[in-house]
Amino acid sequence: MKILVCISKTPDTTAKIAFTDNNTKFADGGVQFIVNPYDEWYALVRALELKEAGLATTVTLVNVGGADNDPIIRKALAIGGDDAVRINLESGDSFTIASQIAAVAKDGGYDLVLTGKETIDYNGSSIGGMVAELLDAPYVSLATKLDAAAGNLTATREIEGGEEVAELSLPAVISCQKGMAEQRIPNMKGIMGARTKPLAVKEPVATDALTSIVSFELPPAKAGVKLVSADTPEELVRLLREEAKVF
Amino acid sequence: MVLIFADQTDGQIKKQAFEAISYGAKIAGQTGTTAEVLVLGTVENAASTLPALGKYGASRVHYADNPAFNGFDAQVYAAAIADAATAAGADVIVFSNTTSGKAIAPRLSARLKAGLVAGAVALPDTSAGFVVKKSVFSGKAFANVAINTPVKVISLNPNAFGIQTSETTAEVVSINLTPSAGKIKVTSVNKVTGTVPLSEAELVVSGGRGLKGPENWHLVEDLAKEIGAATACSRAVADAHWRPHHEHVGQTGGAIAPNLYFAIGISGAIQHLAGVNRSKTIVVINKDPEAPFFKAADYGIVGDAFEVMPKIVEAVKKMKAVG
Ligand SMILES: Cc1cc2nc3c(=O)[nH]c(=O)nc-3n(C[C@H](O)[C@H](O)[C@H](O)COP(=O)(O)OP(=O)(O)OC[C@H]3O[C@@H](n4cnc5c(N)ncnc54)[C@H](O)[C@@H]3O)c2cc1C
Ligand SMILES: Nc1ncnc2c1ncn2[C@@H]1O[C@H](COP(=O)(O)O)[C@@H](O)[C@H]1O
């Protein structure tokens, strides 16, 4: 089983969110970028575990982005993976990115494509499903567990108020979230080794974007907290009932 | 025409579908067309349940009562919805951005080459093109996204629009959709019973490391029980195994948008806020006046949760007794 893990670059979880160019561009000055946590902690680590258990032969990382994504790809390679492919496309909507990933998956004959549950910047939760449709493959989204046996997978996915277990055949696409694996910290050997792992850069296939971002905006500022004295908690209950009307 | 996919499990239409229908009906009103609903699989008491969807603004319900749709497979669903949407001439297709919406809507978008906005929080702006506002950066910002294709797919964030009702009923038409051969077999479904699922809860009470240990969770649970809320926790708490992982909210846990988020002994780290900042009203109980959570809160008490919480529960009991 050959696994393809989708890796995206996102601003650090503590990054200040601000916009420039008339609110059309994320202000990335001084912002630290990281591997999207769902991709790194869950999709990648579970892929590595499957390989370590002898259930996968290779783990390849794929990223769609410009050359400035290379440090992020190396960071992910420091955790593990045999090699990486970067599709040299600066930006695109979810469908454009999914089309690139699907093309890589098809050309490389990958059996299993793993994505994160969502990117923490765009929050699309969309690319996995799109890749699956383009590959005409089954898709389990928001998976919390994944096990493999010869030619078959068992995946558990989150549903409202519980979970659902399903069996599916390969090739398949799975989007991963917490529960799937435990975060791994790269060690020195991994970091050194990542420098020399193959990172192939390929040109994108032709696709059309279906959507485009017109502008960003920040939510209106909160009016400020209304503090109630610890001596009169009943006043809080009154405010919640009469002013906020929550119960 | 606006087609709304009304998701059902175990024969029951999901609550989030009512909101999606209300939203779709409003779009239909905006664009001078009708709102119609699609239901896949067998619904209990269909003869009364389905016409009642008119209450949320649907004029017609397309009902594909085929047991092949009773087990969930996003691939089979997306193909069937695509067929139904094309046959009915839908130009806007609406989902609720629930676990199933997140699985189906992207597939449908790729299948129909119809642009998708997932996580919509407002009605589309049709004054120039078709622009939908969505939540981005884990609730810390919004993006206005233009859908540039003739058919548009929108997946609405739960609790972003609200349910709207009127006194109308919908016409129900049975439709025949041929299910494609599925490649997924659902082998078991486990649901937490007896409690409100966190993702659907309107009221949520949540605890953090300030509660010191799992033995003190009655401080969270007593209030939750009294007001009928679901319980949640910070990641620090789930990582310490004080509470199960499905209760963990935040950047890497669940993202929720209840009417009330009541946080006890949680510092309000930015990654925690990312999962709860879309809540309508936020209450913070923390003994540290400098806790960052107060900046994101609507109401708060600076105080010791061990002293304050029992008094709050008492006050709620009294309030309920008065009615
Ligand atoms: C990449 C990344 C992702 C993360 N994702 C998440 C996530 O999804 N969700 C999440 O929650 N965290 C997440 N975190 C962790 C986050 O940064 C915080 O560490 C975590 O939220 C802290 O949990 P806490 O508020 O319960 O504990 P603490 O930060 O220890 O806060 C405890 C609070 O309790 C108060 N307190 C103490 N005693 C009392 C008392 N007697 N009465 C009242 N108040 C009291 C203290 O003043 C303090 O404010 C993430 C971190 C990273 C780096
Ligand atoms: N530019 C990208 N390159 C490779 N994979 C990506 C890219 N963007 C998103 N993904 C993958 O798709 C998942 C879902 O992204 P999204 O639909 O944007 O929320 C992410 O967790 C990644 O695994």
XYZ file of C-alpha atoms and ligand atoms in Angstrom:
646
model
C 0.000 0.000 0.000
C 1.426 3.352 -1.104
C 0.303 6.305 0.993
C 0.132 9.932 -0.114
C -0.121 12.450 2.753
C -1.381 15.972 1.964
C 0.595 18.640 3.781
C -0.396 22.283 3.900
C 1.227 25.376 5.295
C -0.690 27.495 7.813
C 0.076 30.436 10.079
C 1.079 29.427 13.596
C -1.945 28.933 15.880
C -1.006 32.053 17.874
C -0.470 34.289 14.811
C -2.160 37.667 14.815
C -4.841 37.690 12.152
C -4.753 40.897 10.105
C -5.146 41.811 6.443
C -3.460 44.155 3.970
C -3.997 45.373 0.397
C -7.468 46.669 1.097
C -8.353 43.539 3.078
C -7.634 41.175 0.213
C -4.435 39.620 1.558
C -3.424 37.982 4.839
C -0.762 40.106 6.534
C 2.028 37.551 6.743
C 4.792 39.929 7.850
C 6.442 38.502 10.959
C 4.085 35.528 11.002
C 5.560 32.124 11.646
C 4.262 29.344 9.432
C 3.786 25.751 10.501
C 2.654 22.451 9.058
C -1.140 22.419 9.441
C -1.604 20.589 12.790
C -4.160 18.059 11.493
C -1.846 17.088 8.632
C 1.214 16.761 10.850
C -0.141 15.266 14.041
C -2.729 12.909 12.598
C -2.480 12.211 8.845
C 1.313 12.013 8.697
C 1.875 10.186 11.967
C -0.812 7.590 11.218
C 0.742 7.002 7.787
C 4.116 6.432 9.442
C 2.579 4.042 11.959
C 0.998 2.019 9.166
C 4.370 1.799 7.459
C 6.115 0.829 10.696
C 3.510 -1.905 11.177
C 4.391 -3.271 7.733
C 1.012 -2.294 6.288
C 2.321 0.401 3.977
C 5.299 0.297 1.641
C 5.950 4.006 1.120
C 4.802 7.324 2.551
C 5.004 10.299 0.184
C 4.152 13.868 1.132
C 2.420 16.195 -1.313
C 2.052 19.938 -1.109
C 0.572 22.396 -3.571
C 2.365 25.713 -3.255
C 5.271 27.927 -4.192
C 8.967 27.491 -3.345
C 8.371 29.269 -0.030
C 6.588 26.097 1.118
C 9.781 24.036 0.979
C 10.801 24.701 4.611
C 7.379 23.416 5.742
C 7.739 20.292 3.607
C 11.194 19.678 5.128
C 9.702 20.124 8.597
C 7.168 17.428 7.843
C 9.863 15.200 6.333
C 11.787 15.560 9.603
C 8.944 13.732 11.310
C 8.978 11.068 8.630
C 8.083 10.062 5.106
C 10.188 8.707 2.270
C 9.952 11.602 -0.133
C 7.846 14.601 -1.123
C 6.298 16.194 -4.172
C 5.546 19.878 -4.446
C 3.191 21.034 -7.158
C 4.460 24.430 -8.083
C 1.305 26.510 -7.898
C 1.279 29.664 -5.808
C -2.397 29.837 -5.023
C -5.703 28.362 -5.956
C -9.120 27.540 -4.571
C -9.968 24.209 -2.944
C -10.934 22.641 -6.266
C -7.698 23.707 -7.959
C -5.618 22.266 -5.118
C -7.693 19.068 -5.053
C -7.245 18.662 -8.812
C -3.451 18.801 -8.392
C -3.479 16.279 -5.550
C -5.772 13.939 -7.493
C -3.419 14.096 -10.496
C -0.423 13.200 -8.297
C -2.374 10.360 -6.678
C -3.400 8.960 -10.051
C 0.011 9.270 -11.734
C 1.851 7.800 -8.777
C -0.611 4.947 -8.289
C -1.200 5.746 -4.611
C -3.658 3.500 -2.792
C -4.436 5.710 0.162
C -4.603 9.507 0.309
C -4.640 11.066 3.785
C -5.537 14.691 4.462
C -6.057 16.698 7.623
C -9.588 17.396 8.830
C -9.213 21.005 7.705
C -6.663 23.747 7.229
C -6.703 26.046 10.241
C -6.617 29.125 7.993
C -9.237 28.425 5.306
C -11.285 25.894 7.325
C -12.616 24.348 4.124
C -12.709 20.732 5.244
C -13.227 20.252 1.525
C -10.103 19.121 -0.242
C -10.259 15.464 0.837
C -13.807 15.047 -0.441
C -12.954 16.722 -3.726
C -9.894 14.522 -4.231
C -12.005 11.433 -3.516
C -14.617 12.457 -6.079
C -11.965 13.188 -8.698
C -10.457 9.735 -8.067
C -13.899 8.082 -7.922
C -12.750 6.629 -4.587
C -14.585 6.167 -1.289
C -14.083 8.878 1.353
C -14.242 8.835 5.115
C -14.153 12.342 6.575
C -13.220 13.449 10.094
C -11.765 10.040 10.860
C -10.612 9.377 14.413
C -9.246 5.871 13.754
C -7.840 4.036 10.782
C -6.720 0.446 10.478
C -5.543 -1.440 7.452
C -5.465 -5.071 6.403
C -4.706 -6.600 3.007
C -6.508 -4.383 0.491
C -9.029 -3.191 3.049
C -9.465 -0.372 5.549
C -11.517 0.087 8.663
C -12.152 3.695 9.588
C -14.054 5.366 12.395
C -15.507 8.778 11.703
C -17.079 11.388 13.919
C -20.818 11.902 13.548
C -23.082 14.227 15.534
C -23.125 12.806 19.049
C -21.079 9.702 18.370
C -19.063 7.738 15.873
C -19.543 5.411 12.949
C -17.294 2.549 11.892
C -17.031 1.579 8.232
C -15.102 -0.819 6.048
C -13.882 0.308 2.679
C -11.742 -0.859 -0.181
C -8.648 0.753 -1.672
C -7.971 3.146 -3.251
C -9.492 5.490 -0.681
C -9.258 8.992 0.769
C -9.460 9.699 4.506
C -9.451 13.047 6.341
C -7.841 12.752 9.764
C -8.381 14.371 13.151
C -7.619 13.816 16.829
C -7.782 10.251 18.008
C -5.977 9.040 14.900
C -2.451 9.239 16.362
C -0.269 11.037 18.880
C 1.808 14.042 17.879
C 5.496 13.247 17.285
C 8.346 15.654 17.940
C 11.067 15.422 15.277
C 14.453 14.347 16.621
C 17.896 15.455 15.474
C 18.324 12.439 13.221
C 14.990 13.182 11.557
C 15.867 16.826 11.034
C 19.261 15.976 9.517
C 17.781 13.210 7.361
C 15.019 15.466 6.048
C 17.569 17.658 4.296
C 18.524 14.962 1.841
C 15.181 13.282 1.253
C 13.963 13.678 -2.348
C 11.643 16.652 -2.901
C 10.373 16.656 -6.467
C 8.917 19.854 -7.881
C 6.323 19.363 -10.597
C 4.350 21.787 -12.713
C 0.583 21.900 -12.146
C -2.011 20.316 -14.416
C -4.448 22.757 -16.032
C -7.588 23.440 -13.972
C -10.064 26.223 -13.428
C -10.828 27.732 -10.055
C -14.519 27.570 -9.143
C -14.363 30.214 -6.405
C -12.254 33.252 -5.519
C -11.747 35.242 -2.351
C -13.042 38.793 -2.765
C -12.048 40.158 0.645
C -11.461 39.358 4.291
C -12.933 40.995 7.355
C -12.455 40.804 11.085
C -15.392 40.178 13.400
C -16.761 43.268 15.142
C -14.978 43.867 18.443
C -16.718 42.524 21.546
C -18.456 45.198 23.596
C -16.311 44.207 26.574
C -16.960 41.880 29.439
C -19.601 42.726 32.019
C -18.159 41.673 35.359
C -20.368 40.538 38.209
C -19.095 40.383 41.785
C -18.205 36.959 43.181
C -20.448 37.814 46.131
C -23.572 38.091 43.975
C -23.493 35.226 41.468
C -27.314 35.341 41.321
C -26.879 38.615 39.451
C -25.067 36.690 36.687
C -27.979 34.275 36.411
C -30.396 37.208 36.176
C -28.351 38.848 33.387
C -28.134 35.589 31.446
C -31.862 35.179 31.666
C -33.099 38.739 31.183
C -30.402 40.392 29.105
C -28.663 37.625 27.129
C -31.872 35.531 27.142
C -29.973 32.238 26.934
C -32.336 30.372 29.239
C -34.237 26.843 -7.864
C -32.615 26.360 -4.478
C -32.292 22.722 -3.453
C -31.638 21.975 0.213
C -30.306 18.596 1.241
C -32.099 17.529 4.426
C -29.956 14.987 6.178
C -31.567 12.164 8.125
C -30.224 9.484 10.445
C -32.247 6.580 11.770
C -35.304 7.932 9.982
C -35.154 11.338 11.713
C -34.424 14.573 9.850
C -31.530 16.299 11.616
C -32.247 19.544 13.409
C -29.544 21.365 11.424
C -31.530 20.614 8.259
C -34.343 22.886 9.472
C -31.888 25.748 9.664
C -30.470 24.889 6.229
C -34.006 24.943 4.780
C -34.741 28.321 6.430
C -31.520 29.648 4.909
C -32.214 28.161 1.475
C -35.742 29.578 1.504
C -34.350 33.031 2.228
C -31.948 32.712 -0.732
C -34.852 31.603 -2.910
C -36.805 34.683 -1.796
C -33.779 36.868 -2.556
C -33.374 35.461 -6.063
C -37.069 35.101 -6.913
C -37.199 31.329 -7.103
C -38.439 28.386 -5.032
C -36.830 26.411 -2.222
C -37.130 22.659 -2.535
C -35.829 19.930 -0.279
C -34.197 16.603 -1.065
C -34.448 13.690 1.359
C -32.546 10.448 0.771
C -33.491 7.269 2.605
C -36.468 6.256 4.672
C -37.971 8.835 7.026
C -40.215 7.835 9.925
C -43.811 9.071 9.650
C -42.971 10.522 6.254
C -46.624 11.401 5.546
C -46.597 14.004 8.306
C -42.869 14.792 8.713
C -42.153 15.742 5.113
C -45.032 18.170 4.393
C -44.127 19.835 7.696
C -40.784 20.878 6.192
C -42.846 23.588 4.489
C -42.791 25.311 7.832
C -39.184 26.313 7.177
C -39.966 27.710 3.743
C -39.774 24.713 1.387
C -42.453 24.514 -1.292
C -41.642 20.956 -2.352
C -39.899 17.913 -0.905
C -38.260 15.408 -3.237
C -38.317 12.124 -1.383
C -36.110 9.243 -2.537
C -37.357 6.548 -0.199
C -34.835 3.851 -1.024
C -33.295 1.707 1.733
C -30.010 1.781 -0.198
C -29.635 5.330 1.136
C -30.085 4.375 4.778
C -26.387 3.637 5.407
C -24.111 6.616 4.899
C -21.697 6.683 1.971
C -20.700 10.171 0.809
C -19.900 8.819 -2.656
C -23.355 7.314 -3.158
C -25.064 10.352 -1.660
C -23.130 12.857 -3.784
C -23.958 10.981 -6.984
C -27.658 10.801 -6.084
C -27.832 14.463 -5.067
C -26.084 15.455 -8.306
C -28.677 13.504 -10.316
C -31.585 14.991 -8.382
C -30.201 18.523 -8.582
C -29.608 18.283 -12.303
C -33.038 16.785 -12.977
C -34.759 19.473 -10.911
C -32.675 22.288 -12.414
C -31.190 23.489 -9.135
C -28.774 26.378 -9.371
C -28.035 26.676 -5.657
C -27.561 23.579 -3.486
C -27.521 24.045 0.282
C -26.090 21.759 2.974
C -25.627 22.126 6.685
C -21.907 22.045 7.461
C -22.310 19.032 9.746
C -20.199 15.885 9.677
C -22.190 14.554 6.722
C -22.337 17.928 4.959
C -18.542 18.115 5.202
C -18.311 14.701 3.546
C -20.851 15.190 0.758
C -20.706 18.863 -0.294
C -17.061 18.773 -1.519
C -17.744 15.605 -3.520
C -20.807 17.176 -5.091
C -18.862 20.349 -5.858
C -16.147 18.386 -7.673
C -18.695 16.204 -9.449
C -20.746 19.101 -10.822
C -17.789 21.503 -11.130
C -19.937 23.779 -8.997
C -18.087 26.157 -6.679
C -18.418 25.442 -2.959
C -18.368 27.719 0.046
C -18.120 25.542 3.146
C -18.749 27.144 6.509
C -21.045 29.944 5.295
C -22.248 32.308 8.019
C -24.536 34.704 6.122
C -26.834 34.985 3.129
C -25.108 35.421 -0.233
C -24.589 38.927 -1.524
C -25.986 38.884 -5.050
C -25.565 42.586 -5.796
C -22.443 41.859 -7.879
C -21.982 38.189 -8.655
C -22.632 35.669 -5.910
C -20.527 36.243 -2.822
C -20.846 34.192 0.352
C -19.313 35.110 3.697
C -17.581 32.250 5.454
C -15.726 31.744 8.687
C -11.921 31.467 8.304
C -8.863 31.396 10.580
C -10.802 29.237 13.029
C -13.433 31.863 13.748
C -10.945 34.724 13.997
C -11.987 36.267 10.656
C -14.367 36.022 7.716
C -13.726 35.711 4.006
C -16.122 36.886 1.318
C -15.894 34.222 -1.350
C -17.269 34.580 -4.881
C -18.687 31.464 -6.501
C -17.948 31.803 -10.199
C -19.855 28.819 -11.607
C -23.480 28.585 -12.812
C -24.350 26.057 -10.094
C -23.407 26.989 -6.548
C -22.952 24.835 -3.467
C -23.162 26.328 0.040
C -22.592 24.504 3.314
C -24.015 26.564 6.181
C -22.335 26.584 9.596
C -24.763 25.261 12.218
C -26.345 27.991 14.384
C -25.070 30.748 12.077
C -28.464 31.637 10.603
C -31.182 30.326 12.914
C -34.420 28.501 12.219
C -37.286 30.510 10.768
C -40.818 29.209 10.609
C -44.143 30.051 9.001
C -47.494 28.298 8.637
C -47.063 26.576 5.282
C -46.789 22.967 4.195
C -44.762 21.474 1.392
C -45.864 19.272 -1.469
C -44.120 15.889 -1.359
C -43.042 14.146 -4.544
C -41.548 10.693 -4.575
C -38.535 10.448 -6.823
C -36.615 7.498 -8.106
C -32.854 7.776 -7.839
C -30.687 4.824 -8.752
C -28.043 4.433 -6.052
C -24.537 3.858 -7.404
C -22.645 0.838 -6.103
C -21.122 1.894 -2.775
C -17.582 1.107 -1.732
C -18.191 1.664 1.975
C -19.971 -0.622 4.374
C -21.021 0.902 7.679
C -20.461 -1.779 10.296
C -21.516 0.012 13.468
C -22.861 3.305 14.775
C -22.225 4.263 18.387
C -24.052 7.219 19.797
C -23.774 8.681 23.237
C -27.291 8.443 24.549
C -29.044 10.335 27.296
C -26.957 13.486 26.955
C -27.098 16.376 24.497
C -24.379 15.900 21.854
C -21.908 18.744 22.088
C -22.142 19.618 18.401
C -25.900 20.116 18.628
C -26.102 21.732 22.041
C -27.485 25.243 22.408
C -25.977 25.568 25.866
C -22.520 24.325 26.819
C -20.753 24.309 30.191
C -17.024 23.711 29.991
C -14.205 23.177 32.469
C -10.450 23.701 32.410
C -7.401 22.857 34.443
C -8.527 25.359 37.084
C -10.871 22.669 38.390
C -7.816 20.745 39.618
C -9.015 17.203 38.894
C -11.778 14.995 37.487
C -13.248 14.529 40.965
C -14.372 18.169 40.885
C -16.359 17.885 37.668
C -19.618 18.131 39.578
C -18.939 21.882 39.426
C -19.450 21.644 35.652
C -22.045 18.894 35.605
C -24.399 20.317 38.227
C -24.895 23.499 36.242
C -25.092 21.602 32.936
C -27.797 19.359 34.340
C -29.734 22.255 35.796
C -29.889 24.195 32.508
C -29.892 21.212 30.114
C -26.455 21.895 28.671
C -23.807 19.671 27.137
C -20.385 19.534 28.777
C -17.039 20.354 27.203
C -13.441 20.849 28.313
C -10.090 22.344 27.343
C -7.396 20.322 25.662
C -5.269 20.362 28.803
C -8.103 18.544 30.565
C -8.612 15.958 27.828
C -4.853 15.386 27.560
C -4.733 14.730 31.302
C -7.530 12.160 30.783
C -9.804 13.961 33.223
C -12.466 13.993 30.531
C -13.053 12.050 27.291
C -11.473 13.446 24.137
C -14.773 14.045 22.353
C -15.440 16.839 24.891
C -12.305 18.747 23.923
C -13.026 21.983 22.084
C -10.641 24.375 20.368
C -8.293 24.607 17.453
C -7.578 20.893 17.446
C -10.812 19.726 19.058
C -14.401 20.417 18.148
C -15.520 23.854 16.973
C -18.866 24.850 18.426
C -21.196 27.835 18.184
C -23.789 27.443 20.944
C -25.992 30.225 22.294
C -24.163 29.986 25.620
C -20.587 28.900 26.325
C -19.947 28.878 30.070
C -16.210 28.467 30.788
C -15.017 27.554 34.271
C -11.317 27.603 35.181
C -10.178 27.906 31.556
C -7.472 30.466 30.793
C -8.699 31.238 27.277
C -5.599 30.417 25.246
C -5.927 31.486 21.624
C -6.179 27.829 20.524
C -9.058 27.278 22.917
C -10.861 30.408 21.707
C -10.558 29.174 18.111
C -13.130 26.493 18.874
C -15.615 28.581 20.833
C -15.378 32.167 19.600
C -18.492 31.825 17.437
C -20.628 31.235 20.549
C -23.368 33.864 20.930
C -22.788 34.525 24.652
C -19.603 33.658 26.528
C -19.402 33.543 30.326
C -16.082 33.162 32.109
C -15.475 32.147 35.715
C -11.787 32.507 36.575
C -9.940 33.499 39.732
C -7.324 35.403 37.741
C -8.572 38.822 36.603
C -5.813 38.810 33.960
C -7.006 35.556 32.346
C -7.120 36.223 28.578
C -10.579 34.652 28.350
C -12.155 37.758 29.927
C -11.245 39.717 26.765
C -13.408 37.376 24.687
C -16.238 37.127 27.219
C -19.604 38.836 27.466
C -20.067 38.175 31.181
C -17.663 37.101 33.866
C -16.959 36.604 37.521
C -13.467 36.975 38.914
C -13.548 34.397 41.659
C -12.877 30.889 42.895
C -14.962 28.387 40.934
C -15.217 26.154 43.991
C -17.067 28.899 45.843
C -18.915 30.570 42.971
C -20.314 27.579 41.072
C -22.464 26.089 43.856
C -24.007 29.528 44.373
C -24.749 29.849 40.661
C -26.435 26.469 40.611
C -28.523 27.517 43.625
C -29.513 30.732 41.858
C -30.558 28.809 38.734
C -32.645 26.446 40.874
C -34.350 29.400 42.501
C -34.953 31.063 39.155
C -36.527 27.879 37.818
C -38.726 27.529 40.895
C -40.040 31.047 40.337
C -40.537 30.189 36.635
C -1.051 23.842 18.255
C -1.843 23.905 19.520
C -3.175 23.530 19.488
C -3.955 23.591 20.659
N -5.279 23.250 20.593
C -6.055 23.429 21.702
C -7.446 23.137 21.674
O -7.994 22.665 20.664
N -8.179 23.361 22.783
C -7.636 23.841 23.945
O -8.380 24.025 24.917
N -6.321 24.080 24.013
C -5.521 23.881 22.923
N -4.184 24.123 23.019
C -3.607 24.375 24.361
C -3.788 25.804 24.839
O -2.718 26.572 24.365
C -3.806 25.843 26.390
O -2.618 25.272 26.869
C -4.996 25.141 27.024
O -6.209 25.569 26.428
C -5.022 25.432 28.515
O -6.075 24.755 29.146
P -6.745 25.357 30.466
O -7.251 26.731 30.208
O -7.715 24.353 30.943
O -5.552 25.363 31.515
P -4.656 26.554 32.057
O -4.067 27.360 30.997
O -3.760 25.930 33.057
O -5.679 27.501 32.795
C -6.332 27.214 33.983
C -7.112 28.468 34.388
O -7.878 28.184 35.548
C -7.827 29.299 36.420
N -8.081 28.801 37.785
C -7.255 28.082 38.601
N -7.862 27.780 39.744
C -9.103 28.309 39.684
C -10.206 28.335 40.581
N -10.158 27.754 41.782
N -11.321 28.972 40.183
C -11.408 29.583 38.969
N -10.390 29.579 38.080
C -9.253 28.963 38.446
C -6.452 29.878 36.218
O -6.454 31.259 36.586
C -6.222 29.655 34.727
O -6.654 30.773 33.983
C -3.370 24.033 21.874
C -2.031 24.394 21.902
C -1.259 24.338 20.740
C 0.176 24.756 20.798
N -1.938 23.501 -0.612
C -2.127 22.248 -0.165
N -1.260 21.259 -0.503
C -1.453 19.992 -0.064
N -2.472 19.616 0.705
C -3.366 20.552 1.068
C -3.249 21.908 0.656
N -4.278 22.599 1.177
C -5.001 21.719 1.901
N -4.473 20.477 1.836
C -4.961 19.255 2.511
O -6.379 19.284 2.566
C -6.834 19.291 3.917
C -8.114 20.067 4.040
O -7.944 21.391 3.625
P -9.165 22.419 3.507
O -10.180 21.803 2.630
O -8.569 23.676 2.947
O -9.662 22.633 4.914
C -5.648 19.818 4.717
O -5.699 19.380 6.066
C -4.476 19.226 3.948
O -4.238 17.877 4.322
